[in-house]
């Protein structure tokens, strides 16, 4: 016994050093871990639990998957998800326009600085602010229609956000207007970092503008295009609340023409009359699963080296 | 291809095409810039108009510029909402910068079991939409009696900013040469000392970038502020704007003046820190 104690004592300094090394990061990461548990982990656990319960008049009981069943067969929810999927149409438009503008910006003979400052600007502005602005601009007597009339296109002028058939396309236009700056910024930053020699050979061979960019510029942008596509897809599926809330004054209207998943959740939880946190939790959980699936696709597509 | 033509005509044709191309690009850029600026122009001009002037010419220059809309806007809840926004955004950004700096240092410089797994999990959280956590967070804050307090929103904002902040700072700290720190540890500097006196000064540009990006995010956030700060006196500017719009539907210039006041700080931050800002947003993508 004495012998083992002695041996133990001999090893102790080494072991203590090892334990100390293991403990050393704790004060550094603990505050962040605590915050993340509080803001992400705990809410997610609570969300899943409450999505399988129903509270009524102060009594809570387990109802299994009933809430999910309700949400998945609710025509409003299906409409909302369909609208999010339709918003995905913005993604190819955004990629096309922002690559095009970034290339043209790079080739501008003069004023690159000022053009880039102006073209990035919409991305910095607050979504609520620009949504209010477009609310006014897209009215029947708003700025957009007055431009159309001045151009002799008065025939197509209308109440863009007030018509059931045009509200969603108009919303998409507003989102594209705002998100485009981000794409231009990403692609422009990449293009100006490329060496000029890259295009020299193509120019010497007499390749035209389209061929030059199709075969030389585009392959260089591939990784960033993928990144932008994933970020914007996630935006279209689950980060458009502020646009829709402000543009439709919290209704998703006219009718349900601009209803999206986030607003469905918000209205189920906090809307007048509905106010059912359990139903809203089930819808949130479905949205979360959708986001996780997309995230996996993202990692598979990008094959990011997470060790950075 | 053009073997029949003499070299001279080829060059002059190329030259003309070239000049046409230059002009075409300028036209595209001018049109694009004009549409990027149109809403701002409409806001700026409308804020100095009267309601009738606005209705008659939504995009014209103000016939008789007046600051009346501004004094109406400023005599409402606006100044108070502005202060709320500054407080909430400023405090949450400072807290998350401090927490993220510490965590990023550990992720970058201290090996510990589960490091890469926890880092991966952490950065995956970047894409979780806040609405998913909103309901449980609202319930949590009501349990804690924190609804309608600055603390609730500051904690939530700081937490939501953490994954991106830790990711960005860790990648930045990883680029700092190991030799610099080894020199430090030979001199007997502990981890905290080397973080403060070696890493932080080098990381200033990254911290500024991150601060600007997070500040804009917090300033522009609507959903959480909408749900957690419901008292009129607690509202942030973004929430204020949405109710301001419905209250002043009969006086558009007042709303426009309010929007202008809410936008000026952002545009100033953007113009002053454009370089940092572009770097920060590109950082997630342009990884060499």
XYZ file of C-alpha atoms in Angstrom, chain A:
308
model
C 0.000 0.000 0.000
C 2.741 2.312 1.036
C 4.544 1.383 -2.136
C 1.653 2.290 -4.379
C 1.142 5.571 -2.551
C 4.753 6.416 -3.118
C 4.436 5.527 -6.768
C 1.282 7.605 -6.999
C 3.019 10.555 -5.469
C 5.793 10.231 -7.952
C 3.345 10.417 -10.859
C 1.222 13.129 -9.407
C 3.048 16.204 -10.756
C 2.805 14.885 -14.318
C -0.841 14.010 -13.933
C -1.618 17.335 -12.335
C -0.038 19.101 -15.243
C -2.152 17.035 -17.631
C -5.329 17.777 -15.718
C -4.420 21.431 -15.570
C -3.898 21.515 -19.336
C -7.305 19.974 -19.757
C -8.894 22.546 -17.455
C -7.118 25.542 -18.859
C -9.508 26.262 -21.774
C -12.549 26.147 -19.494
C -12.600 29.794 -18.377
C -12.184 30.777 -22.023
C -14.965 28.741 -23.550
C -17.349 28.377 -20.631
C -19.014 31.804 -20.995
C -19.707 31.165 -24.677
C -20.930 27.646 -24.052
C -23.244 28.909 -21.326
C -24.642 31.560 -23.675
C -25.110 29.057 -26.479
C -26.835 26.554 -24.210
C -29.150 29.315 -23.005
C -29.952 30.788 -26.434
C -29.778 27.742 -28.719
C -29.720 24.371 -26.934
C -32.255 24.912 -24.180
C -34.827 26.551 -26.485
C -34.488 23.726 -29.021
C -35.112 21.078 -26.366
C -38.039 23.007 -24.931
C -39.414 23.549 -28.417
C -39.477 19.836 -29.207
C -41.112 19.032 -25.867
C -43.816 21.654 -26.225
C -44.524 20.670 -29.793
C -45.851 17.348 -28.482
C -48.027 18.954 -25.799
C -51.202 20.948 -25.719
C -51.968 23.502 -23.034
C -55.509 24.525 -22.420
C -56.803 26.571 -19.492
C -53.643 25.980 -17.503
C -53.627 22.209 -18.044
C -50.832 20.692 -20.118
C -51.067 17.210 -21.541
C -49.094 15.121 -23.993
C -50.738 14.827 -27.345
C -48.029 13.014 -29.316
C -47.802 14.147 -32.887
C -51.256 15.728 -33.056
C -49.808 19.255 -33.413
C -47.589 18.142 -36.275
C -50.563 16.502 -37.907
C -52.515 19.724 -37.569
C -49.727 21.882 -38.998
C -48.909 19.597 -41.906
C -52.531 19.443 -43.017
C -53.239 23.148 -42.388
C -53.785 24.772 -45.773
C -52.247 28.033 -44.499
C -49.056 26.215 -43.564
C -48.895 24.521 -46.952
C -49.470 27.875 -48.645
C -46.718 29.416 -46.518
C -44.193 26.688 -47.344
C -45.108 26.893 -51.036
C -44.376 30.618 -50.944
C -40.963 29.985 -49.370
C -40.235 27.492 -52.128
C -41.346 30.025 -54.749
C -39.002 32.558 -53.171
C -36.184 30.158 -54.049
C -36.670 31.381 -57.622
C -34.889 34.526 -56.468
C -31.665 32.567 -55.986
C -30.765 31.920 -59.666
C -31.824 35.488 -60.511
C -29.576 36.830 -57.759
C -26.619 34.733 -58.887
C -27.003 35.699 -62.525
C -27.400 39.429 -61.867
C -24.727 39.718 -59.219
C -22.081 37.859 -61.242
C -22.940 40.006 -64.241
C -22.742 43.254 -62.283
C -19.532 42.208 -60.534
C -17.866 41.463 -63.881
C -19.050 44.727 -65.420
C -18.028 46.626 -62.291
C -14.551 45.142 -62.559
C -14.322 46.256 -66.188
C -15.610 49.778 -65.587
C -13.222 52.272 -67.098
C -13.759 54.699 -64.261
C -15.709 55.144 -61.052
C -15.296 51.591 -59.751
C -15.123 52.840 -56.190
C -18.230 54.958 -56.296
C -20.245 52.369 -58.233
C -19.279 49.619 -55.829
C -20.171 51.779 -52.814
C -23.581 52.510 -54.326
C -24.292 48.956 -55.493
C -23.442 47.417 -52.102
C -25.486 49.992 -50.216
C -28.927 48.285 -50.373
C -27.536 45.282 -48.546
C -26.585 47.402 -45.540
C -29.941 49.089 -45.147
C -32.452 47.741 -42.644
C -35.069 45.396 -44.003
C -37.879 47.166 -42.102
C -36.787 50.528 -43.515
C -36.639 49.404 -47.126
C -39.868 47.457 -46.740
C -41.676 50.600 -45.634
C -40.047 52.496 -48.494
C -41.151 49.978 -51.098
C -44.605 49.925 -49.572
C -44.904 53.549 -50.649
C -42.960 53.232 -53.892
C -45.102 50.329 -55.128
C -48.483 51.920 -54.385
C -50.837 52.806 -57.229
C -49.676 56.426 -57.131
C -46.199 55.628 -55.902
C -42.813 56.299 -57.394
C -42.446 53.096 -59.419
C -45.694 53.638 -61.279
C -44.877 57.274 -61.918
C -41.644 56.146 -63.582
C -43.548 53.557 -65.629
C -46.015 56.226 -66.751
C -43.191 58.568 -67.690
C -41.699 55.781 -69.804
C -45.027 55.257 -71.564
C -45.659 51.990 -69.739
C -48.616 53.342 -67.774
C -50.701 50.380 -68.947
C -48.915 47.979 -66.625
C -48.967 50.340 -63.639
C -50.948 48.935 -60.730
C -51.101 48.493 -56.978
C -48.212 46.035 -56.924
C -48.423 44.926 -53.310
C -52.193 45.199 -53.105
C -52.976 42.653 -55.799
C -53.158 38.987 -54.854
C -51.406 37.877 -58.015
C -48.668 40.526 -57.980
C -47.893 40.758 -54.263
C -45.537 37.774 -54.156
C -43.607 38.644 -57.346
C -43.299 42.221 -56.060
C -42.026 40.929 -52.725
C -39.471 38.874 -54.643
C -38.355 41.959 -56.518
C -37.831 43.815 -53.239
C -35.804 40.918 -51.821
C -33.683 40.709 -54.991
C -33.117 44.476 -54.879
C -31.802 44.195 -51.344
C -29.846 40.918 -51.479
C -28.136 41.693 -54.787
C -25.602 43.957 -53.077
C -24.285 41.049 -51.030
C -23.659 38.952 -54.149
C -22.020 41.774 -56.075
C -19.786 42.433 -53.090
C -18.730 38.777 -52.760
C -18.061 38.254 -56.456
C -16.382 41.606 -56.954
C -14.045 40.949 -54.015
C -13.080 37.640 -55.594
C -12.644 38.984 -59.128
C -10.342 41.838 -58.109
C -8.189 39.349 -56.208
C -7.556 37.363 -59.411
C -4.340 38.057 -61.343
C -4.783 39.846 -64.661
C -2.707 37.223 -66.518
C -5.618 34.845 -66.084
C -7.497 36.561 -68.898
C -4.477 37.516 -71.006
C -4.201 34.184 -72.791
C -7.885 34.216 -73.652
C -7.662 37.785 -74.958
C -4.650 36.960 -77.105
C -6.597 34.050 -78.576
C -9.322 36.548 -79.476
C -12.004 35.016 -77.253
C -15.145 37.167 -77.067
C -16.533 38.664 -73.876
C -19.011 35.867 -73.146
C -16.536 33.070 -73.883
C -13.846 34.788 -71.852
C -16.030 35.034 -68.765
C -17.807 31.730 -69.261
C -14.567 29.758 -69.493
C -12.254 31.789 -67.287
C -14.116 33.985 -64.790
C -16.985 31.669 -63.932
C -14.870 28.649 -62.919
C -12.911 30.934 -60.568
C -16.136 32.021 -58.893
C -17.569 28.534 -58.500
C -16.907 28.130 -54.785
C -18.341 31.537 -53.953
C -21.368 30.976 -56.166
C -22.086 27.798 -54.197
C -21.665 29.656 -50.920
C -23.925 32.490 -52.057
C -26.516 30.007 -53.360
C -26.646 28.229 -50.008
C -26.792 31.437 -47.959
C -29.547 32.867 -50.133
C -31.507 29.600 -50.169
C -31.485 29.608 -46.391
C -32.563 33.258 -46.471
C -35.495 32.510 -48.771
C -36.663 29.563 -46.681
C -36.307 30.994 -43.220
C -35.073 34.594 -42.944
C -37.693 36.684 -44.759
C -39.880 37.525 -41.777
C -39.050 41.230 -41.619
C -39.845 41.823 -45.307
C -43.214 40.109 -45.136
C -44.185 41.421 -41.725
C -43.640 45.039 -42.706
C -44.847 44.862 -46.301
C -48.089 43.096 -45.423
C -48.546 44.861 -42.036
C -48.218 41.534 -40.269
C -50.977 39.783 -42.213
C -49.235 37.919 -45.035
C -51.837 39.470 -47.293
C -53.610 40.421 -49.376
C -55.401 37.197 -48.488
C -52.594 34.729 -47.929
C -50.655 35.837 -50.997
C -47.442 36.692 -49.105
C -47.781 34.299 -46.155
C -44.460 32.557 -45.359
C -43.490 29.919 -42.791
C -41.975 32.369 -40.311
C -45.053 34.569 -40.372
C -47.249 31.481 -39.970
C -45.301 30.627 -36.817
C -45.413 34.198 -35.543
C -49.141 34.499 -36.174
C -49.908 31.116 -34.577
C -47.937 32.079 -31.492
C -48.663 35.769 -31.043
C -51.469 36.626 -33.450
C -54.861 37.801 -32.270
C -57.205 34.921 -31.532
C -54.887 32.121 -32.563
C -52.264 32.332 -29.825
C -51.374 28.652 -29.704
C -47.751 28.237 -28.674
C -47.869 24.459 -29.074
C -48.989 24.562 -32.691
C -46.410 27.265 -33.356
C -43.739 25.080 -31.714
C -44.564 22.184 -34.013
C -44.301 24.465 -37.050
C -40.967 25.825 -35.720
C -39.654 22.291 -35.263
C -40.573 21.475 -38.867
C -38.775 24.599 -40.053
C -35.755 23.637 -37.947
C -35.594 20.171 -39.510
C -35.804 21.767 -42.950
C -32.890 24.060 -42.075
C -30.795 21.161 -40.744
C -31.352 19.205 -43.957
C -30.214 22.205 -45.969
C -27.194 22.607 -43.756
C -26.101 19.039 -44.415
C -26.477 19.599 -48.137
C -24.382 22.733 -47.663
C -21.555 20.878 -45.952
C -21.646 18.090 -48.471
C -21.615 20.484 -51.384
C -18.882 22.697 -50.009
C -16.924 19.944 -48.253
C -15.655 22.603 -45.880
C -12.565 21.858 -43.920
C -13.989 22.585 -40.511
C -10.612 22.676 -38.878
C -10.107 25.967 -40.682
